[in-house]
Coordinates of C-alpha atoms in Angstrom, one line a residue:
M14 CA -38.3 14.1 73.4
Y15 CA -35.9 13.1 70.8
F16 CA -35.4 9.0 70.7
R17 CA -32.4 6.5 68.5
S18 CA -31.9 3.5 69.2
F19 CA -28.6 1.8 68.0
F20 CA -28.6 -2.2 66.9
N21 CA -25.5 -3.5 67.1
E22 CA -26.3 -7.2 64.8
K23 CA -23.3 -8.9 66.0
L24 CA -24.2 -8.4 70.0
A25 CA -28.0 -8.1 69.1
Q26 CA -27.7 -5.3 71.2
Y27 CA -29.8 -1.7 71.4
S28 CA -28.5 1.1 72.8
Y29 CA -30.2 4.5 73.6
L30 CA -30.0 8.0 73.3
V31 CA -33.0 10.0 74.5
G32 CA -32.7 13.5 74.1
C33 CA -35.2 16.4 75.6
Q34 CA -34.7 18.4 72.5
R35 CA -35.9 22.1 74.6
T36 CA -32.7 21.8 76.9
G37 CA -30.8 20.3 74.7
E38 CA -29.5 17.5 77.5
A39 CA -29.1 13.8 77.0
I40 CA -29.2 10.2 78.4
V41 CA -27.4 7.0 77.2
I42 CA -29.4 3.5 78.3
D43 CA -27.3 0.6 78.0
P44 CA -24.4 2.3 76.4
A45 CA -21.8 0.0 73.8
R46 CA -18.0 0.3 74.5
D47 CA -18.1 2.3 71.6
S48 CA -20.3 4.9 71.6
S49 CA -19.0 7.2 68.6
E50 CA -22.6 6.7 66.2
V51 CA -24.3 7.8 69.5
I52 CA -22.1 10.5 70.1
A53 CA -22.3 11.4 66.3
A54 CA -25.9 11.3 66.0
A55 CA -26.0 13.4 69.5
K56 CA -24.2 16.4 68.1
K57 CA -26.1 16.1 64.9
E58 CA -29.2 16.8 66.8
G59 CA -27.7 19.6 68.6
L60 CA -28.0 17.4 71.6
H61 CA -25.4 17.2 75.1
I62 CA -25.1 13.7 75.8
S63 CA -25.2 15.1 80.2
A64 CA -25.7 11.1 81.9
A65 CA -25.6 7.4 80.8
T66 CA -26.9 4.7 82.6
E67 CA -27.4 0.9 82.6
T68 CA -30.4 -1.5 83.4
H69 CA -27.7 -4.0 85.2
I70 CA -23.9 -5.7 85.3
H71 CA -24.0 -7.2 81.4
A72 CA -22.5 -10.0 81.1
D73 CA -22.5 -10.3 76.9
F74 CA -21.0 -7.3 76.3
V75 CA -18.8 -4.2 77.6
S76 CA -20.7 -1.6 79.2
G77 CA -19.6 1.9 77.3
S78 CA -21.0 3.9 81.0
R79 CA -17.2 4.6 81.7
Q80 CA -15.9 5.3 78.7
L81 CA -18.3 7.9 78.2
A82 CA -17.6 9.1 81.8
N83 CA -14.3 9.6 80.6
D84 CA -15.1 11.2 77.8
L85 CA -17.2 13.6 77.7
N86 CA -17.4 13.8 81.6
V87 CA -21.5 12.3 81.9
K88 CA -23.1 11.6 85.0
L89 CA -24.1 8.1 85.9
Y90 CA -27.1 6.4 87.2
L91 CA -26.2 2.9 88.9
S92 CA -28.2 0.1 90.5
D93 CA -28.0 -0.3 94.0
E94 CA -30.0 -2.7 94.2
G95 CA -28.5 -6.2 95.0
D96 CA -26.3 -7.8 97.3
A97 CA -22.5 -6.8 98.5
D98 CA -21.6 -8.9 95.5
W99 CA -23.6 -7.1 92.4
K100 CA -21.6 -3.1 93.0
Y101 CA -20.4 -0.5 90.9
Q102 CA -16.5 -1.3 91.9
Y103 CA -14.8 1.5 89.6
T104 CA -17.1 4.2 90.9
D105 CA -14.3 6.3 92.8
G106 CA -13.5 10.5 91.0
L107 CA -17.4 9.8 89.5
N108 CA -20.0 12.1 89.4
V109 CA -22.3 9.2 90.2
D110 CA -26.0 8.6 91.4
F111 CA -26.7 4.8 92.9
V112 CA -30.2 3.9 92.7
K113 CA -32.7 2.0 93.7
D114 CA -36.5 1.2 93.5
G115 CA -38.2 4.4 93.3
S116 CA -35.6 6.3 92.6
K117 CA -36.3 9.5 90.6
F118 CA -33.5 11.8 88.2
T119 CA -34.6 14.1 85.5
I120 CA -32.9 14.9 81.9
G121 CA -34.5 17.8 80.7
N122 CA -37.8 17.7 80.9
L123 CA -38.0 13.9 80.8
D124 CA -38.1 12.2 84.0
F125 CA -36.8 8.7 84.7
E126 CA -38.4 6.4 87.6
V127 CA -36.6 3.2 88.3
M128 CA -38.1 0.1 89.0
H129 CA -36.7 -3.0 90.6
T130 CA -36.6 -5.6 88.3
P131 CA -34.8 -8.6 89.7
G132 CA -34.5 -12.1 87.9
H133 CA -32.0 -12.2 84.9
T134 CA -29.5 -10.5 87.8
P135 CA -30.5 -9.2 91.2
E136 CA -28.9 -6.0 90.3
S137 CA -31.7 -5.4 87.3
I138 CA -33.3 -2.3 87.3
S139 CA -36.4 -1.0 84.1
F140 CA -36.6 2.7 83.6
V141 CA -39.8 4.1 83.4
L142 CA -39.9 7.5 81.4
T143 CA -42.0 10.9 81.0
D144 CA -42.1 13.3 78.9
R145 CA -43.0 16.0 80.8
G146 CA -42.1 18.6 77.3
R147 CA -45.5 17.4 76.0
G148 CA -47.5 18.2 78.6
A149 CA -47.9 13.9 80.1
T150 CA -48.0 12.7 83.4
S151 CA -48.8 9.2 82.6
P152 CA -45.0 8.0 81.4
I153 CA -44.8 6.9 77.5
G154 CA -42.6 3.8 77.7
I155 CA -40.0 1.4 80.1
F156 CA -36.9 0.3 79.3
T157 CA -36.9 -3.2 80.5
G158 CA -32.8 -4.2 79.9
D159 CA -32.3 -7.9 79.9
F160 CA -35.7 -8.0 82.0
V161 CA -38.6 -8.5 79.2
F162 CA -38.1 -8.5 75.7
V163 CA -40.5 -8.9 72.7
G164 CA -41.7 -12.2 73.1
D165 CA -39.3 -13.8 75.7
V166 CA -37.5 -12.2 79.4
G167 CA -34.3 -12.5 80.7
R168 CA -32.6 -16.4 81.7
P169 CA -31.8 -16.3 84.9
D170 CA -29.1 -18.7 84.9
L171 CA -25.9 -17.1 83.5
L172 CA -25.1 -16.6 87.4
E173 CA -24.6 -20.0 88.0
K174 CA -23.4 -21.5 84.7
A175 CA -21.0 -18.3 83.4
A176 CA -19.9 -16.8 86.7
G177 CA -20.0 -19.9 88.7
I178 CA -22.1 -18.2 91.3
A179 CA -23.7 -21.8 92.9
D180 CA -27.7 -21.9 93.5
T181 CA -28.8 -18.8 91.4
A182 CA -30.7 -20.1 88.9
D183 CA -34.0 -21.2 90.1
S184 CA -33.8 -17.9 93.4
G185 CA -33.6 -15.9 90.2
A186 CA -36.1 -17.9 88.0
R187 CA -39.1 -17.1 90.7
D188 CA -37.4 -13.0 91.5
M189 CA -38.3 -13.3 88.0
F190 CA -42.1 -15.1 88.3
K191 CA -42.6 -11.4 90.9
S192 CA -40.8 -8.9 88.4
V193 CA -43.3 -10.6 85.6
Q194 CA -46.4 -9.8 87.9
R195 CA -45.6 -6.1 88.6
F196 CA -44.3 -5.2 84.9
K197 CA -48.5 -6.5 84.0
E198 CA -49.3 -3.7 86.7
L199 CA -48.3 -1.1 84.1
P200 CA -50.7 -0.2 81.8
D201 CA -51.1 -1.6 78.2
Y202 CA -50.5 1.1 76.2
M203 CA -46.6 1.6 77.3
M204 CA -44.1 1.1 74.9
V205 CA -41.1 -1.4 76.3
W206 CA -37.3 -1.3 74.8
P207 CA -35.6 -3.9 75.8
A208 CA -32.0 -4.0 74.9
H209 CA -31.3 -7.5 73.5
G210 CA -33.8 -9.5 70.1
A211 CA -33.0 -12.0 68.4
G212 CA -29.6 -13.8 68.4
S213 CA -28.5 -12.8 72.0
A214 CA -28.0 -15.7 73.9
C215 CA -30.1 -13.3 77.5
G216 CA -32.8 -15.6 76.4
K217 CA -34.0 -18.4 74.8
S218 CA -36.9 -17.3 72.1
L219 CA -36.1 -12.9 71.7
G220 CA -38.5 -11.7 69.1
A221 CA -36.5 -10.0 66.3
V222 CA -39.0 -7.1 66.7
P223 CA -37.0 -4.4 68.4
S224 CA -40.1 -2.9 70.7
S225 CA -43.1 -3.5 71.6
T226 CA -45.8 -3.2 74.1
V227 CA -46.4 -3.4 77.6
G228 CA -49.8 -4.8 76.2
Y229 CA -49.2 -6.6 73.4
E230 CA -46.5 -8.5 75.7
K231 CA -49.3 -9.9 77.9
Q232 CA -51.1 -10.9 75.2
F233 CA -48.4 -12.9 73.4
N234 CA -45.3 -13.2 76.0
W235 CA -45.6 -16.7 77.5
A236 CA -44.1 -15.7 80.6
M237 CA -46.8 -13.2 80.8
K238 CA -50.0 -16.0 80.4
E239 CA -48.5 -18.8 82.5
T240 CA -49.6 -17.8 86.1
N241 CA -48.0 -20.9 89.0
E242 CA -45.0 -20.2 89.7
E243 CA -43.4 -23.5 89.5
A244 CA -44.7 -23.5 86.4
F245 CA -43.3 -20.9 85.3
V246 CA -40.1 -21.8 87.0
N247 CA -39.8 -24.8 85.1
E248 CA -40.2 -23.0 82.3
L249 CA -38.0 -20.5 81.8
L250 CA -35.1 -22.7 82.9
K251 CA -36.0 -25.5 80.9
D252 CA -33.2 -25.3 77.5
Q253 CA -31.9 -22.8 78.1
P254 CA -28.5 -22.0 75.1
E255 CA -25.1 -22.5 76.4
A256 CA -23.9 -19.5 78.3
P257 CA -20.9 -18.5 76.3
V258 CA -17.7 -19.0 78.2
Y259 CA -16.5 -15.2 77.4
F260 CA -19.7 -13.7 80.0
A261 CA -17.8 -14.6 83.7
E262 CA -15.4 -12.4 82.0
M263 CA -18.3 -9.8 80.9
K264 CA -20.1 -9.7 84.5
K265 CA -15.8 -9.2 86.2
V266 CA -15.4 -6.5 83.9
N267 CA -18.1 -4.8 83.9
K268 CA -18.3 -4.8 88.1
M269 CA -14.9 -4.0 87.9
G270 CA -14.8 -1.3 85.4
P271 CA -13.8 -1.8 82.1
A272 CA -10.3 -0.2 80.4
I273 CA -10.2 2.9 78.5
M274 CA -10.2 3.1 75.0
E275 CA -7.2 4.9 73.2
D276 CA -7.1 5.6 69.5
K277 CA -3.5 3.4 68.5
T278 CA -2.4 1.6 65.8
V279 CA -1.9 -1.9 64.9
P280 CA 1.5 -3.1 63.1
V281 CA 1.0 -5.1 59.8
I282 CA 2.8 -8.1 59.5
S283 CA 4.8 -7.4 56.2
S284 CA 7.3 -10.2 56.1
K285 CA 6.7 -14.2 55.7
E286 CA 9.9 -14.6 59.1
E287 CA 8.0 -12.2 61.1
F288 CA 4.9 -13.8 60.1
E289 CA 6.3 -17.6 61.2
K290 CA 7.8 -16.7 64.5
E291 CA 4.2 -15.4 66.0
L292 CA 3.2 -18.9 64.6
Q293 CA 5.5 -20.8 66.8
N294 CA 4.7 -18.4 70.0
S295 CA 2.4 -20.9 72.2
S296 CA 0.4 -16.8 73.4
T297 CA -0.4 -15.7 70.2
F298 CA -3.9 -16.5 68.8
V299 CA -3.5 -17.0 65.0
L300 CA -7.3 -15.5 64.1
D301 CA -8.7 -16.1 60.1
T302 CA -11.1 -13.8 59.1
R303 CA -11.7 -14.8 55.5
P304 CA -14.5 -16.7 54.0
A305 CA -14.3 -19.7 55.3
S306 CA -14.8 -20.4 51.4
L307 CA -11.4 -19.1 51.2
V308 CA -10.0 -20.5 53.9
E309 CA -10.3 -24.7 53.5
K310 CA -8.4 -24.8 50.5
T311 CA -6.0 -21.8 52.4
L312 CA -6.1 -22.4 55.6
V313 CA -2.3 -21.1 57.7
P314 CA -0.5 -23.9 60.1
G315 CA -2.2 -22.8 63.2
A316 CA -5.0 -20.4 62.3
I317 CA -8.3 -20.8 63.1
N318 CA -10.8 -19.5 61.1
I319 CA -13.6 -16.7 62.2
P320 CA -15.2 -15.8 59.6
F321 CA -16.3 -11.9 59.9
N322 CA -19.8 -12.2 59.8
K323 CA -23.1 -11.2 62.8
A324 CA -21.9 -14.4 64.3
F325 CA -18.0 -13.4 64.3
T326 CA -18.0 -11.4 67.8
N327 CA -20.1 -14.8 69.5
W328 CA -17.1 -17.1 68.7
A329 CA -14.4 -15.3 69.3
G330 CA -15.9 -15.0 73.1
W331 CA -16.0 -19.0 72.8
L332 CA -13.1 -19.5 71.2
I333 CA -10.2 -17.3 71.9
G334 CA -8.8 -16.6 75.8
Y335 CA -8.3 -13.1 77.3
D336 CA -4.7 -14.4 77.7
E337 CA -3.8 -14.7 74.4
Q338 CA -2.1 -12.4 71.6
M339 CA -4.1 -11.9 68.7
V340 CA -2.4 -12.1 64.8
I341 CA -5.4 -11.3 62.4
I342 CA -5.2 -12.3 58.9
A343 CA -7.9 -9.7 57.7
E344 CA -8.2 -7.0 54.4
E345 CA -7.7 -4.0 55.3
S346 CA -11.0 -2.5 54.6
Q347 CA -12.7 -4.5 58.1
R348 CA -9.8 -4.3 60.3
E349 CA -11.5 -1.4 61.7
D350 CA -14.6 -3.3 62.2
I351 CA -13.1 -6.1 63.6
V352 CA -11.0 -4.3 66.2
D353 CA -14.0 -3.0 67.4
S354 CA -15.9 -6.2 67.4
L355 CA -13.8 -8.2 69.5
Q356 CA -13.1 -5.1 71.5
S357 CA -16.8 -4.8 72.3
I358 CA -16.4 -8.1 74.3
H359 CA -12.6 -7.1 76.1
L360 CA -10.9 -8.9 74.1
D361 CA -8.6 -6.2 73.4
A362 CA -5.0 -7.8 72.5
V363 CA -4.6 -6.9 69.1
K364 CA -1.2 -7.7 68.1
A365 CA -1.2 -7.4 64.8
F366 CA -2.4 -8.0 61.7
V367 CA -1.4 -10.2 58.8
D368 CA -2.6 -9.3 54.3
P369 CA -4.0 -12.0 52.7
S370 CA -1.5 -11.5 50.1
L371 CA 1.3 -12.5 52.7
L372 CA -0.3 -16.5 52.9
N373 CA 1.1 -16.3 49.2
E374 CA 4.9 -17.2 50.0
M375 CA 3.4 -19.7 53.1
D376 CA 3.4 -23.7 53.2
L377 CA -0.5 -24.2 53.5
T378 CA -3.5 -27.1 54.8
T379 CA -6.8 -27.5 54.1
Y380 CA -9.8 -29.2 55.2
E381 CA -11.9 -31.2 53.2
T382 CA -15.6 -30.1 52.0
L383 CA -18.6 -33.0 51.8
S384 CA -21.3 -33.4 49.6
V385 CA -23.8 -35.6 52.1
D386 CA -23.3 -38.8 50.4
E387 CA -19.6 -38.6 50.4
F388 CA -20.7 -37.6 54.1
K389 CA -22.5 -40.8 54.5
K390 CA -20.2 -42.9 52.5
E391 CA -16.9 -42.2 54.7
M392 CA -19.3 -42.7 57.6
P393 CA -18.2 -46.2 59.0
N394 CA -14.6 -44.8 58.7
G395 CA -15.0 -41.7 60.7
Y396 CA -15.9 -40.2 63.7
V397 CA -18.6 -38.6 62.8
M398 CA -18.7 -35.4 65.3
D399 CA -22.3 -33.1 65.9
V400 CA -20.7 -29.4 66.8
R401 CA -24.2 -28.1 67.1
N402 CA -25.2 -26.7 70.5
D403 CA -27.5 -29.0 73.7
T404 CA -31.1 -28.0 72.4
E405 CA -30.4 -29.0 68.2
W406 CA -28.8 -32.4 69.3
S407 CA -31.5 -33.8 71.9
E408 CA -34.1 -32.2 69.1
G409 CA -32.4 -34.9 66.4
H410 CA -28.7 -36.1 65.7
I411 CA -27.4 -38.9 63.2
D412 CA -27.3 -42.1 64.8
G413 CA -23.7 -42.9 66.1
A414 CA -22.7 -39.4 65.7
H415 CA -20.9 -38.4 68.4
H416 CA -21.3 -34.2 70.2
H417 CA -18.6 -31.6 70.8
F418 CA -20.0 -28.5 71.2
L419 CA -18.0 -26.1 68.9
G420 CA -17.3 -23.0 71.7
K421 CA -15.5 -26.0 73.9
L422 CA -13.6 -27.3 70.7
R423 CA -10.6 -26.7 71.5
D424 CA -10.6 -29.0 75.1
T425 CA -11.2 -32.2 73.4
T426 CA -8.8 -35.0 74.1
L427 CA -9.3 -36.5 70.9
P428 CA -6.3 -39.1 70.1
K429 CA -4.8 -36.7 66.9
D430 CA -5.0 -39.4 64.5
T431 CA -8.8 -39.8 64.4
P432 CA -9.8 -39.2 61.3
I433 CA -12.9 -36.8 62.2
L434 CA -16.0 -36.2 60.1
M435 CA -17.6 -32.9 61.8
H436 CA -21.7 -31.5 61.2
C437 CA -23.1 -28.5 62.5
Q438 CA -27.2 -27.7 61.7
G439 CA -26.1 -25.8 58.1
G440 CA -22.4 -26.1 57.6
A441 CA -21.0 -22.8 59.3
R442 CA -20.1 -24.2 62.6
S443 CA -18.4 -26.9 61.4
A444 CA -16.0 -25.2 59.0
I445 CA -14.7 -23.0 61.9
G446 CA -14.8 -26.1 64.0
A447 CA -12.7 -28.1 61.2
T448 CA -10.3 -25.2 61.3
V449 CA -9.9 -25.3 65.3
L450 CA -9.3 -28.9 65.1
K451 CA -6.3 -28.5 62.5
S452 CA -5.0 -26.2 64.8
L453 CA -4.9 -28.5 67.8
G454 CA -2.6 -31.1 65.2
F455 CA -5.9 -32.9 63.6
E456 CA -4.7 -34.2 60.1
D457 CA -7.7 -36.2 58.7
V458 CA -10.6 -33.1 59.3
K459 CA -14.0 -33.3 56.8
H460 CA -17.2 -31.8 57.3
M461 CA -20.4 -31.4 55.7
A462 CA -21.7 -28.8 53.2
G463 CA -25.1 -28.3 54.1
G464 CA -25.1 -30.3 57.6
Y465 CA -27.9 -31.9 59.4
A466 CA -30.9 -29.8 57.8
A467 CA -28.8 -31.5 54.2
Y468 CA -28.6 -34.3 55.9
K469 CA -32.5 -35.1 57.1
K470 CA -33.6 -33.3 53.7
A471 CA -31.0 -36.0 52.0

């Protein structure tokens, strides 16, 4: 058996390539939208990708199943669990097997048995893998998707918070409790391969270790140790992080079918006049991907700065509307990766790029970065804004501060002449927030270097 995982650090998401080396067949489990790296790895190993599958209708990234069916004509194995609201709608004309609890399918000498594991979503399934190529008659491991993570289980509140389906969080938590009891009956030696690691918003305390075992999770995963259903439900629903607004779009896209990606060249704006015209277009979102240390003194009026780092995709999903056309300030060496990151959450409307050198011809603006001492001195004369998430705020905050979560900052209704003193936990999010407010017409915007952590230490 050939086995390899692929990790997208911006989405904290795992895809898996599993192949039978005797027959040369392979399957991709929970594929990302851009599976080029997976395809290249299979080709290098002499494997033919003949199938793809996914554990559920994902909410946090665009699934690559439809793309693989289009590009490689693979057979899809998709969940047929859940009610009518959770059935795939894009499968006409494709080679698809719809699977339920107990269904089995084979890739070469690899046997996969479907285990219905609802809780995160009603249609969620896991795949129990047995490698007959080595003569095994017992399973080696289980692909759990967003059901069991290392140290946690999937959150059941996304349908309610992100997709707007009322009264599903509690019932989902109770389904999760039942699924966990079934998981605990599996042999301790079995490997556990989840769809996400630390940094994903699909749980609240995911571990950074890429895999685990059933036995280890029984010992150390809080959800395995809680035997009282009511206590389990209360703990699972408590303190879940904010559900990114783009999750609702992802659910719809992955259910109805993502657009097929095609190679196309994104034009580059080469003149000041052309760029200024875009800045006046109300449907244009000007995205600056440079480091905040550069942007604070060279901010294009109207632009929002989301630095291209590990957190880029998350904040792009929070702050960019799906009806907006993006004009992106970016170095040439990063442009392809930026497009890939945006497309991973179906933000496909990249209209043009702007080279940072063009900014030398522009009239620019700034925002100010204050030390802790400077921030404290100015607090009596400004509106102190904390842009951290709800859990961080509830665990402690500056007296007199006002809570405005960064992901919803474009909706602020504060008067534009309000002097803003902004902070987050470490300084990165408040730098983004400063550009959001500047793009809305706020002139007096300052943020604190080091954030709340530096403030507490001081």
